[in-house]
Amino acid sequence: MFRTAPVAKIKQHQYLPGSGVIQLFMVLLFGAATTAQANDATLSYDPENYNRFLPLTALDLLGQLPTAGLGKNLNLEDDVLLYGMSGSYQSLLINGQPLLGDSNAQRVALERIPAAMIKRIDISENSQADQDWGGGAAGAINLILKDQFSPDTYLAGISGPYQGYQLLADASPSPNLRVGLSRIRQVSHSQGSFTTADLNQDWSQRRQQQDDTFRLSHQMTWSTATRLSSELILMNSDYDRQHEPLPFTLRYDATHPGLSDTSYQHNRTNQHLRLNASHRRDSLISQVSLAGEQFKQQQQRDTTNNDENASRYRLHWTLAETRDEHRWSLGLGYQQRKQNTFYSGTGQQRLKFKENRASAFVQDAWQVTPGTRLTLGLRLESYELSQDNAGSQNLDQQSEIATASYWLPSAILSRRLDYHQQLQISLGQSIRPARASDRVPHNLDDEELVWIGNADLVDEQMTSYVIRYQRQFQTGVRAEEEGVVLSLFQRSIYQPIHYLYSATTSGQFQVTPVNSAVPAVLRGVSLTMRKPLQRGDNPLIIELGVNLYDSDIRGSEVIEQRRRLDQTPDSVVKASVEYWYLRHARIGAYWCYQGPSTHLAIGDSSDITVHNTSTHNAGGYLDYSWKGGWRIGVSINQRQAGDYDSDSPAFHMESDNEWRWQLQLRKES
């Protein structure tokens, strides 16, 4: 059953280790967000360079980037690995606005956004003061969607060996309006064998998912100095998984399915509305944005149900000016977020939260010399998290769970060595908030486990250092598009959260989230190159990506089973080649190797360390285009998902190779 106790209070105030105005507010009633601009710490990728792979979704598209990996978690679900870290340490933004939900909800959002709707992908290696990541240590993925200046896109495709399809229309019926509608249905089947000391059995898993997306975007010019924009995005996902049950639980938390569950379904909906107005007066640029989002999900597995409703409203104002060799900016923001969760199984739990968050930043980009720029910034984040205890006889109607204030400095030094080379050094700090439900002192009986909240839990705090060298092969073309990018980085996670087990007198085990006393550290090097070996009517283009990672837990205490960060592989290596053998036809092949990684799962009596062997992915494609913007493409790939091994309890799970083919017809005009 569910029991609750008076809510404790945590207070943190920390500096991390390591006339036109009236018109502007009138405009706010009519308009939405402009796309965020790339900055010094951002790498921008053109999706057109990767459309030859025929990606269905944003998840497929991101998996093709040279700095990203695409691994499977223990539920056999794809997860984007950005600079060696899993989705739980990333922030997903659409046109500069972070999405609601945990990392699992963000992964589902990536599966709902059609790749054909994306205009540009911005990857932030490090945080800056003017960025609102909403958490994230490995970086932020900002999907810039197509605007009214982008070509109209119509697409139809099928995929196999199972019955999948995609339908999309994304067009601008007028100079100021863009409308997009998409449906993606994916069906996959995984199978293999499962072996223990006294058991040898086959396993299989079938997954079916249907994702619908509707987008309405509007932009207009109020006057020569004032611009307005608005955007509405509706996303819905239905997911069903049928699994051959295995004798171990192996899951990540109380709400997600494990390998012992035979069925799992979820339905998720997102409603996202953004309004933005910008006004220029002489050298001053002022911008006001208002964003609202509703998030709802229903999850059901064998014996439990979990419902969540969340909403967020955000008001943000920025002011920027270029004066002499300085471009300074400042901003203020306010956000209110509400969350209502209901869990039912062996016990029941209903929790309601409200968070009020205020932020402020100041930043200056100083052009020290014609080839040197120094950007310094400071961001303040402060929040109050409270629990709504309406209906409880023993608690106040509103109990404060935690308050915290963080000062987050950032610095970027960029030096252009010549017309083609640039060197950059950056420092950034960010916060990965602890989940609200983990901070409430409660007991939730769930079969053999009792989940315990921890009122003393604090946020994870991250410090990142990045050194980046870029060389352009062609003047005026970014190094990501045609050149070399070399990055060296270190990310330190202070007070990382993990689960602590303790036995009860009834024979159950209590699982409590706690902060580790020692930091987790990830070091890595990333080298990418994209280069045309020959130009003209029959260009030959190669792309290479080599990413090496090392992670550990530092300090006087070493926690052996947390020696590596969860899901961090030791390497990701990619190579692709493309040849235009005719003026309108191209053929290509690609290959990806991902090294071993470690997963930390929740077992029946302790954390279970599961090792994932290396994985391989290879394929080819053929693409032909003709007059009128028509294009037809076919692709095929084979993926070896890797095996899972554990010493305690001892088991070995093998996965058979997976095949996938696609046929796609597309028209752009």
PDB file of C-alpha atoms in Angstrom, residues 303-430:
ATOM      1  CA  THR A 303       0.036  -5.711 -13.218  1.00  0.00           C
ATOM      2  CA  THR A 304       0.428  -1.946 -12.992  1.00  0.00           C
ATOM      3  CA  ASN A 305      -0.877   1.279 -14.509  1.00  0.00           C
ATOM      4  CA  ASN A 306       0.781   4.667 -14.493  1.00  0.00           C
ATOM      5  CA  ASP A 307      -0.910   7.902 -15.599  1.00  0.00           C
ATOM      6  CA  GLU A 308       0.748  11.294 -15.806  1.00  0.00           C
ATOM      7  CA  ASN A 309      -0.565  14.740 -16.670  1.00  0.00           C
ATOM      8  CA  ALA A 310       1.818  17.665 -16.844  1.00  0.00           C
ATOM      9  CA  SER A 311       1.665  21.263 -18.015  1.00  0.00           C
ATOM     10  CA  ARG A 312       4.126  24.092 -18.353  1.00  0.00           C
ATOM     11  CA  TYR A 313       3.826  27.807 -19.070  1.00  0.00           C
ATOM     12  CA  ARG A 314       6.881  29.885 -19.752  1.00  0.00           C
ATOM     13  CA  LEU A 315       7.395  33.636 -20.257  1.00  0.00           C
ATOM     14  CA  HIS A 316      10.789  34.863 -21.423  1.00  0.00           C
ATOM     15  CA  TRP A 317      12.217  38.288 -22.331  1.00  0.00           C
ATOM     16  CA  THR A 318      15.633  39.110 -23.819  1.00  0.00           C
ATOM     17  CA  LEU A 319      17.384  42.320 -24.794  1.00  0.00           C
ATOM     18  CA  ALA A 320      20.498  42.407 -26.999  1.00  0.00           C
ATOM     19  CA  GLU A 321      22.669  45.131 -28.484  1.00  0.00           C
ATOM     20  CA  THR A 322      25.836  45.322 -30.565  1.00  0.00           C
ATOM     21  CA  ARG A 323      27.945  48.266 -29.469  1.00  0.00           C
ATOM     22  CA  ASP A 324      31.447  48.702 -30.876  1.00  0.00           C
ATOM     23  CA  GLU A 325      33.268  45.371 -30.380  1.00  0.00           C
ATOM     24  CA  HIS A 326      30.751  44.067 -27.809  1.00  0.00           C
ATOM     25  CA  ARG A 327      27.497  42.208 -28.300  1.00  0.00           C
ATOM     26  CA  TRP A 328      25.843  42.045 -24.926  1.00  0.00           C
ATOM     27  CA  SER A 329      22.544  40.450 -24.000  1.00  0.00           C
ATOM     28  CA  LEU A 330      20.441  39.912 -20.903  1.00  0.00           C
ATOM     29  CA  GLY A 331      17.219  38.128 -20.173  1.00  0.00           C
ATOM     30  CA  LEU A 332      14.581  37.236 -17.591  1.00  0.00           C
ATOM     31  CA  GLY A 333      12.355  34.179 -17.503  1.00  0.00           C
ATOM     32  CA  TYR A 334       9.570  32.672 -15.439  1.00  0.00           C
ATOM     33  CA  GLN A 335       8.137  29.179 -15.701  1.00  0.00           C
ATOM     34  CA  GLN A 336       5.414  27.293 -13.868  1.00  0.00           C
ATOM     35  CA  ARG A 337       5.161  23.527 -14.205  1.00  0.00           C
ATOM     36  CA  LYS A 338       2.518  21.197 -12.778  1.00  0.00           C
ATOM     37  CA  GLN A 339       2.614  17.422 -12.648  1.00  0.00           C
ATOM     38  CA  ASN A 340      -0.051  14.929 -11.564  1.00  0.00           C
ATOM     39  CA  THR A 341       0.825  11.214 -11.435  1.00  0.00           C
ATOM     40  CA  PHE A 342      -1.225   8.182 -10.451  1.00  0.00           C
ATOM     41  CA  TYR A 343       0.291   4.732 -10.006  1.00  0.00           C
ATOM     42  CA  SER A 344      -1.698   1.570  -9.293  1.00  0.00           C
ATOM     43  CA  GLY A 345      -0.452  -1.978  -8.849  1.00  0.00           C
ATOM     44  CA  THR A 346       0.194  -3.875  -5.647  1.00  0.00           C
ATOM     45  CA  GLY A 347      -0.242  -0.468  -4.030  1.00  0.00           C
ATOM     46  CA  GLN A 348      -1.530   2.891  -5.173  1.00  0.00           C
ATOM     47  CA  GLN A 349       0.061   6.301  -5.284  1.00  0.00           C
ATOM     48  CA  ARG A 350      -1.205   9.716  -6.333  1.00  0.00           C
ATOM     49  CA  LEU A 351       1.207  12.651  -6.327  1.00  0.00           C
ATOM     50  CA  LYS A 352       0.719  16.262  -7.382  1.00  0.00           C
ATOM     51  CA  PHE A 353       3.568  18.726  -7.804  1.00  0.00           C
ATOM     52  CA  LYS A 354       3.998  22.353  -8.738  1.00  0.00           C
ATOM     53  CA  GLU A 355       7.267  24.047  -9.617  1.00  0.00           C
ATOM     54  CA  ASN A 356       7.883  27.778  -9.923  1.00  0.00           C
ATOM     55  CA  ARG A 357      11.174  28.578 -11.629  1.00  0.00           C
ATOM     56  CA  ALA A 358      12.784  31.963 -12.281  1.00  0.00           C
ATOM     57  CA  SER A 359      15.892  32.589 -14.355  1.00  0.00           C
ATOM     58  CA  ALA A 360      18.088  35.501 -15.367  1.00  0.00           C
ATOM     59  CA  PHE A 361      21.220  35.803 -17.436  1.00  0.00           C
ATOM     60  CA  VAL A 362      23.749  38.329 -18.661  1.00  0.00           C
ATOM     61  CA  GLN A 363      26.248  37.624 -21.435  1.00  0.00           C
ATOM     62  CA  ASP A 364      28.800  39.564 -23.454  1.00  0.00           C
ATOM     63  CA  ALA A 365      30.525  38.479 -26.676  1.00  0.00           C
ATOM     64  CA  TRP A 366      33.646  40.615 -26.965  1.00  0.00           C
ATOM     65  CA  GLN A 367      35.470  40.798 -30.303  1.00  0.00           C
ATOM     66  CA  VAL A 368      38.918  41.202 -28.756  1.00  0.00           C
ATOM     67  CA  THR A 369      40.709  41.224 -32.112  1.00  0.00           C
ATOM     68  CA  PRO A 370      39.443  40.636 -35.679  1.00  0.00           C
ATOM     69  CA  GLY A 371      40.156  36.903 -35.211  1.00  0.00           C
ATOM     70  CA  THR A 372      39.503  36.462 -31.474  1.00  0.00           C
ATOM     71  CA  ARG A 373      36.177  36.482 -29.648  1.00  0.00           C
ATOM     72  CA  LEU A 374      35.619  35.974 -25.907  1.00  0.00           C
ATOM     73  CA  THR A 375      32.108  35.205 -24.673  1.00  0.00           C
ATOM     74  CA  LEU A 376      31.445  35.394 -20.926  1.00  0.00           C
ATOM     75  CA  GLY A 377      28.115  34.761 -19.273  1.00  0.00           C
ATOM     76  CA  LEU A 378      26.410  34.100 -15.963  1.00  0.00           C
ATOM     77  CA  ARG A 379      23.025  32.454 -15.499  1.00  0.00           C
ATOM     78  CA  LEU A 380      20.904  32.288 -12.352  1.00  0.00           C
ATOM     79  CA  GLU A 381      18.387  29.467 -11.923  1.00  0.00           C
ATOM     80  CA  SER A 382      16.117  29.409  -8.889  1.00  0.00           C
ATOM     81  CA  TYR A 383      13.102  27.210  -8.232  1.00  0.00           C
ATOM     82  CA  GLU A 384      10.620  26.137  -5.604  1.00  0.00           C
ATOM     83  CA  LEU A 385       9.098  22.651  -5.794  1.00  0.00           C
ATOM     84  CA  SER A 386       6.000  21.932  -3.722  1.00  0.00           C
ATOM     85  CA  GLN A 387       3.561  19.068  -3.300  1.00  0.00           C
ATOM     86  CA  ASP A 388      -0.211  19.457  -3.367  1.00  0.00           C
ATOM     87  CA  ASN A 389      -1.552  17.424  -0.446  1.00  0.00           C
ATOM     88  CA  ALA A 390      -5.250  18.138  -0.936  1.00  0.00           C
ATOM     89  CA  GLY A 391      -7.279  15.427   0.757  1.00  0.00           C
ATOM     90  CA  SER A 392      -4.546  14.349   3.166  1.00  0.00           C
ATOM     91  CA  GLN A 393      -5.545  14.546   6.830  1.00  0.00           C
ATOM     92  CA  ASN A 394      -1.991  14.696   8.181  1.00  0.00           C
ATOM     93  CA  LEU A 395      -0.330  17.165   5.805  1.00  0.00           C
ATOM     94  CA  ASP A 396      -0.674  20.811   4.954  1.00  0.00           C
ATOM     95  CA  GLN A 397      -2.517  21.609   1.742  1.00  0.00           C
ATOM     96  CA  GLN A 398       0.770  22.739   0.180  1.00  0.00           C
ATOM     97  CA  SER A 399       4.104  21.284   1.371  1.00  0.00           C
ATOM     98  CA  GLU A 400       7.409  22.567   0.122  1.00  0.00           C
ATOM     99  CA  ILE A 401       9.709  19.783  -1.049  1.00  0.00           C
ATOM    100  CA  ALA A 402      12.785  21.698  -2.132  1.00  0.00           C
ATOM    101  CA  THR A 403      14.128  25.076  -3.114  1.00  0.00           C
ATOM    102  CA  ALA A 404      17.410  25.672  -4.892  1.00  0.00           C
ATOM    103  CA  SER A 405      19.364  28.496  -6.491  1.00  0.00           C
ATOM    104  CA  TYR A 406      22.308  27.964  -8.836  1.00  0.00           C
ATOM    105  CA  TRP A 407      24.811  30.346 -10.365  1.00  0.00           C
ATOM    106  CA  LEU A 408      25.957  28.892 -13.686  1.00  0.00           C
ATOM    107  CA  PRO A 409      28.959  30.590 -15.356  1.00  0.00           C
ATOM    108  CA  SER A 410      29.999  29.948 -18.959  1.00  0.00           C
ATOM    109  CA  ALA A 411      32.941  31.032 -21.100  1.00  0.00           C
ATOM    110  CA  ILE A 412      33.957  30.521 -24.736  1.00  0.00           C
ATOM    111  CA  LEU A 413      37.226  31.665 -26.294  1.00  0.00           C
ATOM    112  CA  SER A 414      37.265  31.406 -30.101  1.00  0.00           C
ATOM    113  CA  ARG A 415      40.356  32.082 -32.193  1.00  0.00           C
ATOM    114  CA  ARG A 416      40.328  32.043 -35.993  1.00  0.00           C
ATOM    115  CA  LEU A 417      43.780  30.879 -37.043  1.00  0.00           C
ATOM    116  CA  ASP A 418      43.255  31.703 -40.724  1.00  0.00           C
ATOM    117  CA  TYR A 419      40.454  31.714 -43.285  1.00  0.00           C
ATOM    118  CA  HIS A 420      39.922  27.955 -42.887  1.00  0.00           C
ATOM    119  CA  GLN A 421      40.918  27.078 -39.308  1.00  0.00           C
ATOM    120  CA  GLN A 422      39.442  27.886 -35.920  1.00  0.00           C
ATOM    121  CA  LEU A 423      40.259  26.889 -32.331  1.00  0.00           C
ATOM    122  CA  GLN A 424      37.760  27.117 -29.480  1.00  0.00           C
ATOM    123  CA  ILE A 425      37.898  26.482 -25.731  1.00  0.00           C
ATOM    124  CA  SER A 426      34.657  26.459 -23.716  1.00  0.00           C
ATOM    125  CA  LEU A 427      33.480  25.955 -20.147  1.00  0.00           C
ATOM    126  CA  GLY A 428      29.865  25.453 -19.128  1.00  0.00           C
ATOM    127  CA  GLN A 429      27.835  24.387 -16.108  1.00  0.00           C
ATOM    128  CA  SER A 430      24.319  22.989 -15.969  1.00  0.00           C
TER     129      SER A 430
END
